[in-house]
């Protein structure tokens, strides 16, 4: 069973296929009563898509509000920066589940008890999240079960990373940005025709939310240190860029979420990470794409020119190009014109 989950690493499936291939053997390894699966932007860590099972589907808005509030224990983003990237609620609360607002207000009323969460990290980047739930009872997830998820999670993360490169090739997208207006309760107030044309290209997953989870994710992230934004693969190919800001008037406050085709440069970080570049290789590649010479890169990164060339050779091998010009052309060319 564990081997069946690991096989997904080299399956070449899209995101939906990865989820389908992982779900059945995973349930054979770890008995669960409900599961949640999300994809993430590896730079902002915000949700780009989500898939929920009953009874989690109807609770999706409450879970999303709890997670993006960032004040509860065992958050997904917290796991990204934690050793092992996997933890149960019982471990996080030392078996005092009532210490978690998520348990008190959402899970317990729905008959759910312990949860086992994982940040799907590989190569230092997070590509998604997994949460397994059990019915409310005294017995939670065991250390052995957490260790099992810890072993298979990087393979699932690798498959998600691979899906970025193998699926959704550059495609023509509507050229004009759209705007979605939400109120403070995240209810839809209005949207432009352009937004109504772009939103179906994001996909809704299985949360039954009125709008794609990425819209709520970027809106709920307002108030953080950086203006929230997220890059999402369009269902027809290419990338969409979502970013949020707050509008204030004398009577009320609203949130504007702009949805627009992504400029090639805005997806560089995601694409470079998807190719499996190390942190230093990412630094070198970004400076090359900026147009810096080998000597300038060496000075900026305080390494030798020889080391720059070694890193650059590795970048070329991973991206599948032979020169700086090819690297720029592949990553910055944008959608092909018919």
CSV table of C-alpha atoms in Angstrom, one decimal:
chain,number,residue,atom,x,y,z
A,1,UNK,CA,0.0,0.0,0.0
A,2,UNK,CA,2.7,2.5,0.9
A,3,UNK,CA,4.5,1.6,-2.3
A,4,UNK,CA,1.4,2.5,-4.2
A,5,UNK,CA,1.4,6.0,-2.8
A,6,UNK,CA,5.1,6.4,-3.5
A,7,UNK,CA,4.5,5.4,-7.2
A,8,UNK,CA,2.6,8.7,-7.7
A,9,UNK,CA,6.0,10.5,-7.7
A,10,UNK,CA,6.7,9.5,-11.3
A,11,UNK,CA,3.2,9.1,-12.5
A,12,UNK,CA,3.1,12.3,-14.6
A,13,UNK,CA,-0.5,12.9,-13.6
A,14,UNK,CA,-2.2,16.2,-13.3
A,15,UNK,CA,-3.4,17.4,-9.9
A,16,UNK,CA,-6.7,15.7,-10.0
A,17,UNK,CA,-5.0,12.5,-11.0
A,18,UNK,CA,-2.5,12.7,-8.2
A,19,UNK,CA,-5.3,13.1,-5.7
A,20,UNK,CA,-7.2,10.1,-7.1
A,21,UNK,CA,-4.2,7.9,-7.2
A,22,UNK,CA,-3.1,8.8,-3.6
A,23,UNK,CA,-6.6,8.6,-1.9
A,24,UNK,CA,-7.4,4.9,-2.1
A,25,UNK,CA,-4.0,3.4,-0.9
A,26,UNK,CA,-3.7,6.1,1.7
A,27,UNK,CA,-7.0,5.1,3.3
A,28,UNK,CA,-5.7,1.5,3.4
A,29,UNK,CA,-2.7,2.6,5.3
A,30,UNK,CA,-4.3,5.1,7.7
A,31,UNK,CA,-8.0,4.6,8.5
A,32,UNK,CA,-9.7,8.0,8.3
A,33,UNK,CA,-13.3,9.3,8.2
A,34,UNK,CA,-12.7,12.4,6.0
A,35,UNK,CA,-9.9,14.0,4.2
A,36,UNK,CA,-8.9,17.5,2.9
A,37,UNK,CA,-6.4,18.1,0.1
A,38,UNK,CA,-5.1,21.5,-1.1
A,39,UNK,CA,-2.6,22.8,-3.6
A,40,UNK,CA,-0.5,25.8,-2.7
A,41,UNK,CA,1.6,28.6,-4.2
A,42,UNK,CA,5.1,27.7,-3.0
A,43,UNK,CA,6.1,31.3,-2.6
A,44,UNK,CA,3.1,32.8,-0.8
A,45,UNK,CA,1.9,29.4,0.7
A,46,UNK,CA,-1.7,30.4,0.0
A,47,UNK,CA,-4.3,27.9,-1.3
A,48,UNK,CA,-4.6,27.6,-5.1
A,49,UNK,CA,-7.2,24.9,-5.0
A,50,UNK,CA,-8.9,22.6,-2.6
A,51,UNK,CA,-10.7,19.2,-2.5
A,52,UNK,CA,-12.9,18.2,0.5
A,53,UNK,CA,-14.8,15.1,1.5
A,54,UNK,CA,-18.1,15.1,3.5
A,55,UNK,CA,-18.7,16.3,6.1
A,56,UNK,CA,-15.9,18.7,5.4
A,57,UNK,CA,-17.4,20.1,2.3
A,58,UNK,CA,-20.2,22.1,4.0
A,59,UNK,CA,-17.7,23.3,6.6
A,60,UNK,CA,-15.2,24.6,4.1
A,61,UNK,CA,-15.9,28.3,4.7
A,62,UNK,CA,-15.4,27.9,8.5
A,63,UNK,CA,-12.2,25.9,8.0
A,64,UNK,CA,-10.8,28.5,5.6
A,65,UNK,CA,-11.6,31.3,7.9
A,66,UNK,CA,-9.9,29.5,10.8
A,67,UNK,CA,-6.8,28.6,8.8
A,68,UNK,CA,-6.2,32.0,7.2
A,69,UNK,CA,-6.8,33.7,10.5
A,70,UNK,CA,-3.5,32.1,11.5
A,71,UNK,CA,-4.2,32.2,15.3
A,72,UNK,CA,-5.0,28.5,15.9
A,73,UNK,CA,-2.6,25.6,16.6
A,74,UNK,CA,-1.3,23.2,14.0
A,75,UNK,CA,-1.8,25.6,11.0
A,76,UNK,CA,-0.6,24.4,7.6
A,77,UNK,CA,1.8,27.3,7.2
A,78,UNK,CA,3.3,26.5,10.6
A,79,UNK,CA,3.9,23.0,9.4
A,80,UNK,CA,5.8,24.2,6.4
A,81,UNK,CA,8.4,25.6,8.8
A,82,UNK,CA,8.3,22.7,11.3
A,83,UNK,CA,10.7,19.7,11.3
A,84,UNK,CA,9.1,16.8,9.5
A,85,UNK,CA,6.1,18.9,8.3
A,86,UNK,CA,3.6,16.5,9.9
A,87,UNK,CA,1.7,16.8,13.2
A,88,UNK,CA,-1.6,15.7,14.7
A,89,UNK,CA,-3.9,17.9,16.7
A,90,UNK,CA,-3.5,15.8,19.8
A,91,UNK,CA,0.3,16.3,19.6
A,92,UNK,CA,-0.1,20.0,19.0
A,93,UNK,CA,-2.4,20.5,22.0
A,94,UNK,CA,-0.9,17.8,24.2
A,95,UNK,CA,-4.2,15.9,24.0
A,96,UNK,CA,-6.1,19.0,25.1
A,97,UNK,CA,-8.2,19.4,22.0
A,98,UNK,CA,-10.4,22.1,23.5
A,99,UNK,CA,-7.3,24.4,23.3
A,100,UNK,CA,-8.0,24.5,19.5
A,101,UNK,CA,-10.7,26.9,18.3
A,102,UNK,CA,-10.9,24.7,15.1
A,103,UNK,CA,-11.8,21.7,17.3
A,104,UNK,CA,-14.2,23.6,19.6
A,105,UNK,CA,-16.1,25.5,16.9
A,106,UNK,CA,-15.9,23.3,13.8
A,107,UNK,CA,-14.8,19.8,14.3
A,108,UNK,CA,-16.4,18.8,17.6
A,109,UNK,CA,-19.9,20.0,16.5
A,110,UNK,CA,-19.5,18.0,13.3
A,111,UNK,CA,-18.5,14.8,15.2
A,112,UNK,CA,-14.8,15.0,14.3
A,113,UNK,CA,-11.9,14.4,16.7
A,114,UNK,CA,-8.2,14.2,16.0
A,115,UNK,CA,-6.7,15.5,12.7
A,116,UNK,CA,-3.4,14.6,11.1
A,117,UNK,CA,-2.0,17.4,9.0
A,118,UNK,CA,0.9,17.5,6.5
A,119,UNK,CA,2.6,20.2,4.5
A,120,UNK,CA,3.6,18.6,1.2
A,121,UNK,CA,7.2,19.8,1.0
A,122,UNK,CA,10.0,18.8,-1.4
A,123,UNK,CA,13.2,20.6,-2.3
A,124,UNK,CA,12.5,23.2,0.4
A,125,UNK,CA,9.2,24.3,-1.3
A,126,UNK,CA,5.6,23.5,-0.3
A,127,UNK,CA,3.2,22.4,-3.1
A,128,UNK,CA,0.1,21.6,-1.1
A,129,UNK,CA,-1.5,20.4,2.2
A,130,UNK,CA,-3.1,17.2,3.4
A,131,UNK,CA,-5.5,16.8,6.4
A,132,UNK,CA,-6.9,13.5,7.6
A,133,UNK,CA,-9.8,13.4,10.1
A,134,UNK,CA,-11.2,10.8,12.5
A,135,UNK,CA,-14.5,10.7,14.3
A,136,UNK,CA,-14.5,12.2,17.7
A,137,UNK,CA,-13.3,9.7,20.2
A,138,UNK,CA,-10.5,9.3,22.7
A,139,UNK,CA,-8.1,7.6,20.3
A,140,UNK,CA,-6.2,9.9,17.9
A,141,UNK,CA,-3.6,9.3,15.3
A,142,UNK,CA,-0.5,7.3,16.5
A,143,UNK,CA,3.1,8.2,16.1
A,144,UNK,CA,3.5,5.3,13.6
A,145,UNK,CA,0.7,6.8,11.5
A,146,UNK,CA,2.3,10.2,11.6
A,147,UNK,CA,5.7,8.7,10.6
A,148,UNK,CA,4.0,6.9,7.6
A,149,UNK,CA,2.5,10.2,6.3
A,150,UNK,CA,5.9,11.8,6.9
A,151,UNK,CA,7.5,9.2,4.6
A,152,UNK,CA,5.0,9.4,1.8
A,153,UNK,CA,4.3,13.2,1.8
A,154,UNK,CA,7.5,14.2,-0.1
A,155,UNK,CA,6.5,11.8,-2.9
A,156,UNK,CA,3.1,13.4,-3.2
A,157,UNK,CA,4.7,16.8,-3.1
A,158,UNK,CA,7.0,15.8,-6.0
A,159,UNK,CA,4.0,14.7,-8.0
A,160,UNK,CA,2.3,18.0,-7.5
A,161,UNK,CA,5.5,19.9,-8.5
A,162,UNK,CA,5.8,17.7,-11.6
A,163,UNK,CA,2.2,18.5,-12.5
A,164,UNK,CA,3.1,22.2,-12.8
A,165,UNK,CA,5.6,21.4,-15.5
A,166,UNK,CA,3.7,18.6,-17.4
A,167,UNK,CA,0.2,20.1,-17.5
A,168,UNK,CA,-1.3,23.4,-18.4
A,169,UNK,CA,1.0,24.6,-21.1
A,170,UNK,CA,0.9,28.2,-22.2
A,171,UNK,CA,-2.5,29.2,-23.7
A,172,UNK,CA,-4.3,32.3,-24.8
A,173,UNK,CA,-6.3,33.8,-21.9
A,174,UNK,CA,-8.7,36.7,-21.9
A,175,UNK,CA,-6.5,39.8,-21.9
A,176,UNK,CA,-8.4,42.2,-19.6
A,177,UNK,CA,-8.3,41.8,-15.8
A,178,UNK,CA,-11.5,41.2,-13.8
A,179,UNK,CA,-12.5,42.4,-10.4
A,180,UNK,CA,-14.5,40.6,-7.7
A,181,UNK,CA,-15.9,42.5,-4.7
A,182,UNK,CA,-16.4,40.8,-1.4
A,183,UNK,CA,-17.8,42.1,1.9
A,184,UNK,CA,-16.1,41.6,5.2
A,185,UNK,CA,-17.9,38.3,5.6
A,186,UNK,CA,-16.5,37.1,2.3
A,187,UNK,CA,-19.8,37.2,0.6
A,188,UNK,CA,-19.9,38.1,-3.1
A,189,UNK,CA,-21.0,41.8,-3.6
A,190,UNK,CA,-20.3,42.2,-7.3
A,191,UNK,CA,-18.0,41.1,-10.2
A,192,UNK,CA,-17.1,42.5,-13.5
A,193,UNK,CA,-17.9,40.6,-16.8
A,194,UNK,CA,-14.1,40.1,-17.2
A,195,UNK,CA,-14.0,38.4,-13.8
A,196,UNK,CA,-16.9,36.2,-14.7
A,197,UNK,CA,-15.0,35.1,-17.8
A,198,UNK,CA,-11.8,34.3,-15.9
A,199,UNK,CA,-13.1,32.7,-12.7
A,200,UNK,CA,-14.3,29.5,-14.4
A,201,UNK,CA,-10.8,29.0,-15.7
A,202,UNK,CA,-9.6,28.6,-12.1
A,203,UNK,CA,-11.8,25.7,-11.1
A,204,UNK,CA,-13.6,25.2,-7.8
A,205,UNK,CA,-12.3,21.9,-6.6
A,206,UNK,CA,-14.8,20.0,-4.4
A,207,UNK,CA,-15.5,22.6,-1.7
A,208,UNK,CA,-18.8,23.7,-3.1
A,209,UNK,CA,-17.8,27.3,-2.3
A,210,UNK,CA,-19.5,30.0,-4.5
A,211,UNK,CA,-16.0,31.1,-5.7
A,212,UNK,CA,-12.7,29.4,-6.2
A,213,UNK,CA,-10.8,28.8,-2.9
A,214,UNK,CA,-7.9,30.9,-4.2
A,215,UNK,CA,-10.2,34.0,-4.3
A,216,UNK,CA,-11.0,33.6,-0.6
A,217,UNK,CA,-7.5,32.7,0.2
A,218,UNK,CA,-6.0,35.9,-1.2
A,219,UNK,CA,-8.8,38.0,0.3
A,220,UNK,CA,-8.4,36.5,3.8
A,221,UNK,CA,-4.7,37.1,3.7
A,222,UNK,CA,-5.1,40.9,3.8
A,223,UNK,CA,-3.5,42.4,6.8
A,224,UNK,CA,-0.3,40.3,6.5
A,225,UNK,CA,3.1,41.9,6.0
A,226,UNK,CA,3.0,41.7,2.2
A,227,UNK,CA,0.1,42.5,-0.2
A,228,UNK,CA,-1.4,39.0,-0.7
A,229,UNK,CA,-1.2,37.4,-4.2
A,230,UNK,CA,-1.3,34.0,-5.6
A,231,UNK,CA,-0.5,32.4,-9.0
A,232,UNK,CA,-3.0,29.7,-10.2
A,233,UNK,CA,-2.8,27.4,-13.2
A,234,UNK,CA,-5.8,28.0,-15.5
A,235,UNK,CA,-7.8,24.9,-16.4
A,236,UNK,CA,-7.2,25.6,-20.1
A,237,UNK,CA,-3.4,26.3,-19.6
A,238,UNK,CA,-1.3,29.3,-18.7
A,239,UNK,CA,-1.4,31.1,-15.4
A,240,UNK,CA,-3.7,33.5,-13.6
A,241,UNK,CA,-2.6,36.0,-11.0
A,242,UNK,CA,-4.9,37.0,-8.2
A,243,UNK,CA,-4.2,39.9,-5.7
A,244,UNK,CA,-6.3,41.6,-3.2
A,245,UNK,CA,-6.7,45.0,-1.6
A,246,UNK,CA,-9.2,46.7,0.7
A,247,UNK,CA,-11.6,49.4,-0.4
A,248,UNK,CA,-13.1,51.8,2.2
A,249,UNK,CA,-16.0,54.1,2.0
A,250,UNK,CA,-18.0,56.1,4.5
A,251,UNK,CA,-20.6,53.4,4.8
A,252,UNK,CA,-18.7,50.0,4.7
A,253,UNK,CA,-15.5,48.2,3.8
A,254,UNK,CA,-15.1,45.8,0.9
A,255,UNK,CA,-12.3,43.7,-0.5
A,256,UNK,CA,-11.4,43.8,-4.2
A,257,UNK,CA,-9.8,40.7,-5.7
A,258,UNK,CA,-8.2,41.3,-9.1
A,259,UNK,CA,-8.0,38.3,-11.4
A,260,UNK,CA,-5.8,38.7,-14.5
A,261,UNK,CA,-3.5,36.7,-16.8
A,262,UNK,CA,-0.1,36.4,-15.2
A,263,UNK,CA,2.9,38.2,-16.7
A,264,UNK,CA,5.7,35.6,-17.4
A,265,UNK,CA,8.0,37.3,-14.8
A,266,UNK,CA,5.4,36.8,-12.0
A,267,UNK,CA,5.5,33.0,-12.4
A,268,UNK,CA,9.3,32.7,-12.4
A,269,UNK,CA,9.6,31.7,-8.8
A,270,UNK,CA,7.0,29.0,-9.2
A,271,UNK,CA,8.4,27.6,-12.4
A,272,UNK,CA,12.0,27.6,-11.2
A,273,UNK,CA,11.1,25.9,-8.0
A,274,UNK,CA,9.0,23.3,-10.0
A,275,UNK,CA,12.2,22.4,-11.9
A,276,UNK,CA,13.8,21.4,-8.5
A,277,UNK,CA,16.4,24.1,-8.3
A,278,UNK,CA,18.2,24.5,-5.0
A,279,UNK,CA,18.0,27.9,-3.1
A,280,UNK,CA,21.4,29.0,-4.5
A,281,UNK,CA,20.5,27.8,-8.0
A,282,UNK,CA,17.3,29.9,-7.7
A,283,UNK,CA,19.4,32.9,-6.8
A,284,UNK,CA,21.7,32.5,-9.8
A,285,UNK,CA,18.8,31.8,-12.2
A,286,UNK,CA,16.9,34.9,-11.1
A,287,UNK,CA,20.0,37.1,-11.7
A,288,UNK,CA,20.6,35.5,-15.1
A,289,UNK,CA,17.0,36.3,-16.1
A,290,UNK,CA,17.6,39.8,-14.8
A,291,UNK,CA,20.4,40.1,-17.4
A,292,UNK,CA,23.4,40.1,-14.9
A,293,UNK,CA,26.8,38.9,-16.1
A,294,UNK,CA,28.7,36.1,-14.4
A,295,UNK,CA,31.0,38.6,-12.8
A,296,UNK,CA,28.0,40.6,-11.5
A,297,UNK,CA,26.3,37.5,-10.1
A,298,UNK,CA,29.5,36.4,-8.4
A,299,UNK,CA,29.7,39.9,-6.7
A,300,UNK,CA,26.1,39.9,-5.7
A,301,UNK,CA,26.2,36.4,-4.2
A,302,UNK,CA,29.7,36.6,-2.8
A,303,UNK,CA,30.8,33.5,-4.6
A,304,UNK,CA,33.5,32.8,-7.3
A,305,UNK,CA,32.7,33.1,-11.0
A,306,UNK,CA,33.6,29.4,-11.3
A,307,UNK,CA,30.9,28.5,-8.7
A,308,UNK,CA,28.4,30.7,-10.6
A,309,UNK,CA,29.1,28.6,-13.8
A,310,UNK,CA,28.7,25.4,-11.8
A,311,UNK,CA,25.3,26.5,-10.5
A,312,UNK,CA,24.3,27.7,-14.0
A,313,UNK,CA,25.2,24.4,-15.6
A,314,UNK,CA,23.0,22.6,-13.0
A,315,UNK,CA,20.2,25.1,-13.8
A,316,UNK,CA,20.5,24.4,-17.5
A,317,UNK,CA,20.4,20.6,-16.9
A,318,UNK,CA,17.3,20.8,-14.7
A,319,UNK,CA,15.4,23.2,-16.9
A,320,UNK,CA,16.4,21.3,-20.0
A,321,UNK,CA,18.2,24.2,-21.9
A,322,UNK,CA,21.7,24.8,-23.1
A,323,UNK,CA,22.3,28.5,-22.8
A,324,UNK,CA,21.2,31.7,-21.1
A,325,UNK,CA,19.3,32.7,-24.2
A,326,UNK,CA,17.3,29.4,-24.1
A,327,UNK,CA,16.6,29.8,-20.4
A,328,UNK,CA,15.2,33.3,-20.9
A,329,UNK,CA,13.2,32.1,-23.9
A,330,UNK,CA,11.7,29.2,-22.1
A,331,UNK,CA,10.7,31.0,-18.9
A,332,UNK,CA,10.0,34.5,-20.2
A,333,UNK,CA,8.6,34.0,-23.6
A,334,UNK,CA,5.0,34.0,-22.5
A,335,UNK,CA,2.1,32.3,-24.3
A,336,UNK,CA,2.8,31.1,-27.9
A,337,UNK,CA,0.9,33.0,-30.5
A,338,UNK,CA,-1.2,31.0,-33.0
